Coordinates of C-alpha atoms in Angstrom, one line a residue:
M225 CA -25.3 -16.7 -23.4
A226 CA -27.2 -14.2 -21.3
K227 CA -25.3 -11.3 -19.8
E228 CA -24.3 -11.8 -16.2
R229 CA -24.5 -8.6 -14.2
F230 CA -23.6 -8.3 -10.6
E231 CA -26.4 -6.8 -8.5
F232 CA -25.1 -4.7 -5.6
T233 CA -28.1 -5.4 -3.4
T234 CA -29.4 -3.3 -0.5
G235 CA -28.8 -6.2 1.8
L236 CA -25.1 -6.4 0.9
K237 CA -24.8 -2.6 1.3
K238 CA -26.3 -2.8 4.8
K239 CA -23.7 -5.5 5.8
L240 CA -20.9 -3.3 4.6
Y241 CA -22.4 -0.3 6.5
L242 CA -22.6 -2.4 9.6
V243 CA -18.9 -3.4 9.3
A244 CA -18.0 0.3 8.7
I245 CA -20.0 1.3 11.8
I246 CA -18.2 -1.3 13.9
G247 CA -14.9 0.0 12.5
F248 CA -15.9 3.6 13.5
V249 CA -16.9 2.4 17.0
L250 CA -13.5 0.6 17.4
L251 CA -11.8 3.8 16.2
L252 CA -13.7 5.9 18.8
V253 CA -13.0 3.5 21.6
G254 CA -9.3 3.4 20.5
A255 CA -9.3 7.2 20.8
I256 CA -10.8 7.2 24.3
F257 CA -8.7 4.3 25.5
P258 CA -5.5 4.5 23.3
G259 CA -3.6 1.8 25.2
G260 CA -0.4 0.1 24.0
S261 CA 1.6 3.3 24.1
H262 CA 3.0 4.1 27.5
E263 CA 3.8 7.8 26.7
E264 CA 0.9 8.7 24.4
A265 CA -0.8 11.0 26.8
A266 CA 2.4 13.1 26.8
G267 CA 1.8 14.3 23.2
D268 CA 4.1 14.0 20.3
H269 CA 7.5 14.9 21.9
E270 CA 8.6 11.3 22.6
G271 CA 7.5 10.0 19.2
T272 CA 9.4 12.7 17.5
E273 CA 12.6 12.0 19.3
Q274 CA 12.2 8.2 18.6
H275 CA 11.6 9.0 15.0
D276 CA 14.8 11.1 14.7
A277 CA 16.8 8.3 16.4
G278 CA 15.3 5.5 14.3
A279 CA 15.5 7.4 11.0
S280 CA 19.1 8.5 11.6
G281 CA 20.7 5.2 12.4
D282 CA 24.1 6.4 13.7
H283 CA 23.0 10.0 13.4
E284 CA 23.0 11.6 16.8
T285 CA 19.6 12.7 18.2
N286 CA 19.8 16.2 19.4
T287 CA 16.2 17.2 19.0
S288 CA 15.0 19.7 21.6
D289 CA 11.6 20.8 22.8
D290 CA 11.2 23.5 20.1
H291 CA 11.5 20.9 17.4
S292 CA 8.8 18.8 19.0
G293 CA 6.6 21.8 18.9
D294 CA 7.0 22.1 15.2
D295 CA 6.2 18.4 14.8
A296 CA 2.9 18.7 16.5
H297 CA 1.6 21.4 14.2
G298 CA 0.6 19.0 11.5
G299 CA 1.4 21.6 8.8
M300 CA 4.1 21.1 6.2
I301 CA 6.4 24.0 7.1
S302 CA 8.2 24.4 10.4
D303 CA 9.8 27.5 11.8
E304 CA 13.0 28.5 10.1
S305 CA 14.5 30.0 13.2
G306 CA 14.3 26.9 15.4
E307 CA 13.2 29.1 18.3
E308 CA 11.0 27.8 21.0
H309 CA 7.2 27.9 20.5
E310 CA 4.7 28.3 23.2
A311 CA 4.0 25.2 25.2
G312 CA 0.4 25.1 24.0
E313 CA 1.5 24.5 20.5
A314 CA 3.8 21.6 21.3
D315 CA 0.9 19.4 22.4
H316 CA -1.4 20.1 19.5
G317 CA -3.7 17.1 19.0
G318 CA -2.0 14.8 21.4
G319 CA -0.4 11.4 20.7
W320 CA -3.5 9.7 19.5
L321 CA -4.0 12.1 16.6
K322 CA -0.4 11.5 15.5
R323 CA -1.1 7.7 15.7
L324 CA -4.3 8.3 13.6
G325 CA -2.3 10.1 11.0
I326 CA 0.3 7.3 10.8
N327 CA -2.5 4.7 10.3
L328 CA -4.2 6.8 7.7
W329 CA -0.9 6.8 5.7
I330 CA -0.5 3.0 6.2
N331 CA -4.0 2.3 4.9
N332 CA -3.6 4.8 2.0
V333 CA -0.5 3.1 0.7
Y334 CA -2.0 -0.4 1.3
F335 CA -5.3 0.3 -0.6
V336 CA -3.6 2.4 -3.4
G337 CA -1.6 -0.8 -4.0
L338 CA -4.8 -2.9 -4.2
G339 CA -6.3 -0.5 -6.8
L340 CA -3.1 -0.4 -8.8
I341 CA -2.6 -4.2 -8.8
G342 CA -6.2 -4.6 -10.1
I343 CA -5.2 -2.6 -13.2
F344 CA -1.8 -4.3 -13.3
F345 CA -3.4 -7.8 -13.3
F346 CA -5.9 -6.7 -16.1
T347 CA -3.2 -5.2 -18.3
L348 CA -0.8 -8.1 -17.7
Q349 CA -3.4 -10.6 -19.1
Y350 CA -3.8 -8.5 -22.3
A351 CA -0.1 -7.8 -22.8
S352 CA 0.8 -11.5 -22.3
Q353 CA -2.2 -12.6 -24.5
A354 CA -3.5 -14.8 -21.7
G355 CA -6.8 -16.5 -22.3
W356 CA -7.5 -18.5 -19.1
S357 CA -8.4 -15.3 -17.1
T358 CA -11.0 -13.9 -19.5
Y359 CA -13.9 -14.7 -17.1
L360 CA -12.2 -12.9 -14.2
L361 CA -11.1 -9.7 -15.8
R362 CA -13.9 -7.4 -14.7
V363 CA -13.0 -8.0 -11.0
P364 CA -9.5 -6.5 -11.2
L365 CA -10.7 -3.8 -13.6
A366 CA -13.2 -2.6 -11.0
M367 CA -10.5 -2.3 -8.4
G368 CA -8.9 0.6 -10.3
S369 CA -12.0 2.7 -9.5
W370 CA -10.5 3.4 -6.1
L371 CA -7.7 5.6 -7.5
P372 CA -9.4 9.0 -7.4
Y373 CA -10.6 8.5 -3.9
A374 CA -7.1 7.3 -2.9
F375 CA -5.5 10.4 -4.3
V376 CA -7.7 12.7 -2.3
L377 CA -7.1 10.8 0.9
M378 CA -3.4 10.5 0.3
I379 CA -2.8 14.2 -0.5
A380 CA -5.0 15.3 2.4
T381 CA -3.2 13.0 4.8
F382 CA 0.2 14.3 3.6
F383 CA -0.7 17.9 4.2
I384 CA -2.3 17.4 7.6
F385 CA 0.1 14.8 9.0
G386 CA 3.2 15.2 6.9
H387 CA 5.4 16.4 9.8
D388 CA 4.4 13.3 11.8
I389 CA 5.1 10.9 9.0
F390 CA 8.2 12.4 7.3
H391 CA 11.1 13.6 9.3
W392 CA 12.6 15.3 6.2
T393 CA 9.8 17.9 6.1
H394 CA 11.3 19.9 9.0
S395 CA 12.8 23.1 7.7
D396 CA 15.5 23.4 10.4
L397 CA 17.2 20.3 9.1
Y398 CA 18.5 22.1 6.0
N399 CA 20.2 25.3 7.4
K400 CA 23.7 24.9 8.8
F401 CA 23.4 28.2 10.6
L402 CA 20.5 30.0 12.3
P403 CA 19.6 33.5 11.1
N404 CA 21.5 35.0 14.0
G405 CA 24.7 33.2 12.9
D406 CA 24.7 30.5 15.5
L407 CA 25.3 26.9 14.6
N408 CA 22.0 25.0 14.0
T409 CA 22.1 21.9 16.1
H410 CA 19.2 20.4 14.0
F411 CA 21.2 20.6 10.7
D412 CA 21.5 17.2 9.0
A413 CA 24.0 17.0 6.2
L414 CA 22.7 13.7 4.8
I415 CA 19.1 15.0 4.6
A416 CA 20.2 18.3 3.2
G417 CA 21.9 16.4 0.5
K418 CA 18.6 14.9 -0.6
S419 CA 16.7 18.3 -0.5
T420 CA 16.6 18.6 -4.3
Y421 CA 14.8 15.3 -4.6
F422 CA 12.0 16.5 -2.3
F423 CA 11.9 20.3 -2.8
L424 CA 13.0 21.1 -6.4
P425 CA 12.8 23.9 -7.6
L426 CA 12.6 25.5 -4.1
E427 CA 15.1 25.3 -1.3
G428 CA 15.2 22.5 1.2
G429 CA 12.7 22.9 4.0
S430 CA 10.3 25.1 2.1
F431 CA 7.5 23.4 0.2
P432 CA 8.1 19.9 -1.2
V433 CA 7.1 20.8 -4.7
F434 CA 8.8 17.9 -6.4
F435 CA 7.4 15.3 -4.0
V436 CA 3.9 16.5 -4.3
L437 CA 4.2 16.9 -8.1
R438 CA 5.4 13.3 -8.4
M439 CA 2.5 12.1 -6.4
T440 CA 0.0 14.1 -8.4
L441 CA 1.5 13.1 -11.7
F442 CA 1.6 9.4 -10.9
F443 CA -2.1 9.4 -9.9
G444 CA -3.0 11.4 -13.0
V445 CA -1.2 9.1 -15.4
W446 CA -2.5 5.9 -13.6
Y447 CA -6.1 7.1 -13.7
W448 CA -5.9 8.4 -17.3
L449 CA -4.6 5.0 -18.5
F450 CA -7.2 3.2 -16.4
K451 CA -10.1 5.2 -17.8
K452 CA -8.7 4.7 -21.4
I453 CA -8.4 0.9 -20.9
K454 CA -11.8 0.6 -19.2
S455 CA -13.5 2.6 -22.0
L456 CA -11.9 0.3 -24.6
A457 CA -13.0 -2.8 -22.7
M458 CA -16.6 -1.6 -22.5
A459 CA -16.6 -0.8 -26.2
E460 CA -15.2 -4.2 -27.0
D461 CA -18.0 -5.8 -25.0
E462 CA -20.6 -3.8 -26.9
L463 CA -19.2 -3.9 -30.4
G464 CA -17.0 -6.9 -30.6
G465 CA -14.2 -7.5 -33.1
D466 CA -10.5 -7.8 -32.6
S467 CA -9.6 -4.1 -33.0
Y468 CA -10.4 -3.2 -29.5
W469 CA -8.4 -6.1 -28.1
F470 CA -5.3 -4.9 -30.0
K471 CA -5.9 -1.3 -28.7
I472 CA -6.3 -2.6 -25.1
R473 CA -3.1 -4.6 -25.6
K474 CA -1.2 -1.5 -26.7
F475 CA -2.3 0.6 -23.7
S476 CA -1.7 -2.3 -21.4
A477 CA 1.9 -2.5 -22.5
I478 CA 2.2 1.3 -21.9
F479 CA 0.7 0.9 -18.4
L480 CA 3.0 -1.9 -17.5
V481 CA 6.1 0.2 -18.4
V482 CA 4.7 3.2 -16.5
F483 CA 3.9 1.1 -13.5
A484 CA 7.3 -0.5 -13.5
V485 CA 8.9 2.9 -13.0
T486 CA 6.3 4.7 -10.9
S487 CA 5.6 1.9 -8.4
S488 CA 9.3 1.8 -7.4
I489 CA 9.5 5.6 -7.1
S490 CA 6.2 5.6 -5.1
A491 CA 7.7 3.1 -2.7
W492 CA 10.8 5.3 -2.2
D493 CA 8.7 8.4 -1.7
W494 CA 5.8 7.1 0.4
I495 CA 7.5 4.5 2.6
M496 CA 11.3 4.4 2.3
S497 CA 11.8 8.2 2.8
I498 CA 10.1 7.8 6.3
D499 CA 13.4 6.3 7.4
V500 CA 15.2 9.0 5.5
H501 CA 18.8 7.9 6.6
W502 CA 18.2 4.4 5.4
F503 CA 17.8 3.0 1.9
S504 CA 17.7 -0.3 0.1
T505 CA 18.0 -0.8 -3.6
M506 CA 15.6 -3.7 -3.3
F507 CA 12.8 -1.7 -1.6
G508 CA 10.8 -1.0 -4.8
W509 CA 10.7 -4.7 -5.6
Y510 CA 9.8 -5.5 -2.0
V511 CA 6.8 -3.1 -1.9
F512 CA 5.6 -4.3 -5.3
A513 CA 5.8 -8.0 -4.2
S514 CA 3.7 -7.1 -1.1
W515 CA 1.1 -5.2 -3.2
W516 CA 1.1 -7.9 -5.9
V517 CA 0.3 -10.9 -3.7
T518 CA -2.3 -8.8 -1.7
G519 CA -4.0 -7.8 -4.9
L520 CA -4.0 -11.5 -6.1
A521 CA -5.6 -12.5 -2.7
F522 CA -8.3 -9.9 -3.1
I523 CA -9.1 -10.8 -6.7
T524 CA -9.3 -14.5 -5.7
L525 CA -11.5 -13.9 -2.7
V526 CA -14.0 -11.7 -4.6
T527 CA -14.1 -14.3 -7.5
V528 CA -14.8 -17.1 -5.0
L529 CA -17.5 -15.2 -3.2
L530 CA -19.2 -14.2 -6.4
K531 CA -19.2 -17.8 -7.6
E532 CA -20.7 -18.9 -4.3
A533 CA -23.4 -16.2 -4.7
G534 CA -24.4 -17.7 -8.0
Y535 CA -22.4 -15.4 -10.4
L536 CA -19.5 -16.4 -12.7
S537 CA -21.0 -19.7 -13.6
Q538 CA -18.3 -20.2 -16.2
V539 CA -15.5 -20.1 -13.7
T540 CA -14.4 -23.6 -12.8
S541 CA -11.9 -25.2 -10.3
N542 CA -9.3 -24.9 -13.1
H543 CA -9.5 -21.1 -13.1
L544 CA -9.5 -21.0 -9.3
H545 CA -6.5 -23.4 -9.3
D546 CA -4.5 -20.9 -11.4
L547 CA -5.4 -18.1 -9.0
G548 CA -4.3 -20.3 -6.1
K549 CA -1.0 -21.0 -7.9
F550 CA -0.4 -17.3 -8.3
I551 CA -0.9 -16.7 -4.6
F552 CA 1.3 -19.6 -3.7
A553 CA 4.1 -18.6 -6.1
F554 CA 4.2 -14.9 -5.2
S555 CA 4.0 -15.6 -1.5
I556 CA 7.3 -17.4 -2.1
F557 CA 8.5 -14.5 -4.3
W558 CA 7.7 -12.0 -1.6
T559 CA 9.6 -14.1 0.9
Y560 CA 12.6 -14.3 -1.5
I561 CA 12.7 -10.5 -1.8
W562 CA 12.3 -10.1 2.0
F563 CA 15.0 -12.6 2.8
S564 CA 17.4 -11.3 0.2
Q565 CA 17.1 -7.8 1.7
F566 CA 17.4 -9.0 5.3
L567 CA 20.3 -11.4 4.7
L568 CA 22.5 -8.9 2.9
I569 CA 21.9 -6.3 5.6
Y570 CA 22.4 -8.8 8.4
Y571 CA 25.6 -10.2 7.0
A572 CA 27.2 -6.9 6.2
N573 CA 26.2 -5.6 9.6
I574 CA 26.7 -1.9 8.6
P575 CA 25.1 0.3 11.3
E576 CA 23.3 2.7 9.0
E577 CA 21.8 -0.3 7.2
S578 CA 21.1 -2.7 10.1
V579 CA 19.3 0.0 12.2
Y580 CA 16.2 -0.7 10.1
F581 CA 15.9 -4.3 11.2
V582 CA 17.2 -3.5 14.7
E583 CA 14.2 -1.2 15.2
R584 CA 11.8 -4.0 14.1
L585 CA 13.5 -7.2 15.4
L586 CA 14.9 -6.2 18.8
S587 CA 12.0 -4.0 19.9
D588 CA 9.4 -5.4 22.3
K589 CA 6.8 -3.4 20.4
Y590 CA 7.5 -4.8 16.9
A591 CA 9.4 -8.1 17.3
P592 CA 6.1 -10.1 17.6
F593 CA 4.8 -8.6 14.4
F594 CA 8.2 -9.2 12.7
F595 CA 7.6 -13.0 13.1
I596 CA 3.8 -12.8 12.6
N597 CA 4.5 -11.2 9.3
L598 CA 6.6 -14.2 8.1
I599 CA 4.1 -16.7 9.4
M600 CA 1.0 -15.1 7.8
N601 CA 2.6 -14.2 4.5
F602 CA 4.9 -17.1 3.9
I603 CA 4.6 -20.2 6.2
F604 CA 0.8 -20.3 6.2
P605 CA 0.2 -19.9 2.4
L606 CA 3.1 -22.3 1.7
L607 CA 1.8 -25.1 3.9
T608 CA -1.8 -24.6 3.0
F609 CA -1.5 -24.3 -0.8
M610 CA 1.2 -27.0 -1.2
T611 CA -1.2 -29.6 -2.4
R612 CA -3.2 -29.5 -5.7
D613 CA -6.6 -30.0 -4.1
A614 CA -6.2 -27.1 -1.6
K615 CA -5.9 -24.7 -4.5
R616 CA -9.2 -26.0 -6.0
L617 CA -11.4 -25.8 -2.8
N618 CA -13.2 -22.6 -2.0
V619 CA -12.8 -23.0 1.8
F620 CA -9.0 -23.1 1.6
L621 CA -8.9 -20.3 -1.0
K622 CA -11.0 -18.0 1.3
I623 CA -9.0 -18.7 4.4
V624 CA -5.6 -18.2 2.8
C625 CA -6.8 -15.0 1.0
I626 CA -8.1 -13.5 4.2
V627 CA -4.9 -14.4 6.1
V628 CA -2.8 -12.9 3.3
L629 CA -4.8 -9.7 3.1
A630 CA -4.4 -9.2 6.9
G631 CA -0.8 -10.3 6.8
H632 CA 0.3 -7.8 4.3
W633 CA -1.4 -5.0 6.1
I634 CA 0.9 -6.0 9.0
D635 CA 3.8 -5.9 6.5
F636 CA 3.0 -2.2 5.7
Y637 CA 2.4 -1.5 9.4
L638 CA 6.0 -2.7 10.0
M639 CA 7.3 -0.6 7.1
V640 CA 5.8 2.6 8.5
T641 CA 5.2 2.6 12.2
P642 CA 8.7 2.0 13.7
G643 CA 10.1 4.9 11.7
T644 CA 7.4 7.3 12.7
L645 CA 6.3 6.4 16.3
G646 CA 9.4 4.5 17.4
E647 CA 8.8 2.9 20.8
N648 CA 5.6 4.8 21.2
G649 CA 4.0 2.7 18.5
A650 CA 1.0 0.5 19.3
F651 CA -1.4 -2.0 17.8
G652 CA -4.9 -2.0 19.0
L653 CA -8.5 -0.9 18.3
T654 CA -7.4 2.2 16.4
E655 CA -5.5 0.2 13.8
I656 CA -8.2 -2.5 13.5
G657 CA -11.0 0.0 13.3
L658 CA -9.4 2.2 10.6
F659 CA -8.5 -0.8 8.6
M660 CA -12.1 -2.0 8.7
V661 CA -13.3 1.5 7.6
F662 CA -10.9 1.7 4.7
G663 CA -11.6 -1.9 3.7
V664 CA -15.4 -1.2 3.5
A665 CA -14.8 1.9 1.5
F666 CA -12.6 0.0 -1.0
V667 CA -15.0 -2.9 -1.3
F668 CA -17.9 -0.5 -1.7
V669 CA -16.2 1.4 -4.6
T670 CA -15.1 -1.9 -6.2
L671 CA -18.5 -3.6 -6.1
S672 CA -20.3 -0.4 -7.3
A673 CA -18.0 -0.3 -10.3
L674 CA -18.5 -4.1 -10.8
S675 CA -22.3 -3.7 -10.9
K676 CA -22.2 -1.2 -13.8
S677 CA -21.2 -3.6 -16.5
A678 CA -21.4 -7.3 -17.4
L679 CA -19.4 -9.6 -15.2
V680 CA -17.9 -11.4 -18.1
A681 CA -16.7 -9.8 -21.4
K682 CA -18.7 -11.8 -23.8
N683 CA -16.9 -10.4 -26.9
H684 CA -13.4 -11.0 -25.7
P685 CA -11.5 -12.8 -28.5
M686 CA -10.3 -15.5 -26.1
Y687 CA -13.6 -16.3 -24.6
E688 CA -13.6 -19.8 -26.0
E689 CA -10.1 -20.5 -24.8
A690 CA -11.2 -19.6 -21.2
K691 CA -14.2 -21.9 -21.6
H692 CA -12.0 -24.9 -22.4
H693 CA -9.2 -24.1 -19.9
H694 CA -8.1 -27.2 -18.1
I695 CA -5.1 -28.0 -15.9

């Protein structure tokens, strides 16, 4: 069989550039006409107070104007004294820049998940000795190429917009008394109790060494394992034999163990700590479920589009059926995790727990998205993929995958925005434009990586099993 190699044509690149340009235009229009946020022109002060109230639950909001001034800086360290800053500092960048920073964080977390799930899917097939997916493995493997770009974007976003995203970064939350001996009205005992988790080995409110170290270490380990597995996969394709398959299987098992731990901690760090007074023991699972079904939708969509473009001739409706079943099953799994978390909190009705859903369900800003989230990510995939034929037809696969990809972006929007912007949150051209720009960047990196090797691993030991796969 001749090698199939994906050609990343100039025409396809131009189409991606066009989508990116449209995204930038929407972003620019969104900056000029922010809309959706009745107080945005007033700067960051309102958003900060809403964040404090939402993140605290029953914690009393006593944030004053000087705290708002620290928020607007965008730097990671606020003034220890808690004294008032000049008025000019308090409005640094305005409300739209803060909104931009929040959306950068949402897209960073969303697309990091896509890259990780690509590696997760690949390693899961090797660790479980699956044969049906042999023809598809290069697609998820290519998705992992996004990780180094994701790290740069995420670390930069954190240092520039960290104050706007994470309430716990403010230094005046950690000192019970001001330097002059007066009582610090910004002191928060609960957040101060978590200072070691964020700032070790330094004091709370200084530089979040442990937080940044975890982020750097996770990306470093993920990328090292990805490069190792990819190099072995390329060697297997060139040299053949079973030895490379066993080596890939070993490193796949290592990645799965590492991913099981780091994905949960990442969810706590990057999303749950936004609502720093709230926590859920199910949150790591919840974020994984959202990442997982989103990654499956992307893998399926790219596979279908490649097949329609004349590639992956070995892929049949049987392989697509399995991908459709994965999306169908894990859409239900995501809903199971969502409902389990929601039901327990709703039934217990403990204020410091229920505040998370009060912010999202009873707010005019977010209530529509609360229900749209369930419709797009559960009801639509469930009803569409319920029949056998629907999972074997390209048109249904493409529609469901696109809906799921957009739906789980809304899921991450709901995880992040209420705790950062509160009632000043909005959804408009800024959100759509930035999502389009990130999406183009991710697709560009993935397709570039995909074009550098054969689309199908011809020397995979289970090549023949995939050929005769039938359900």
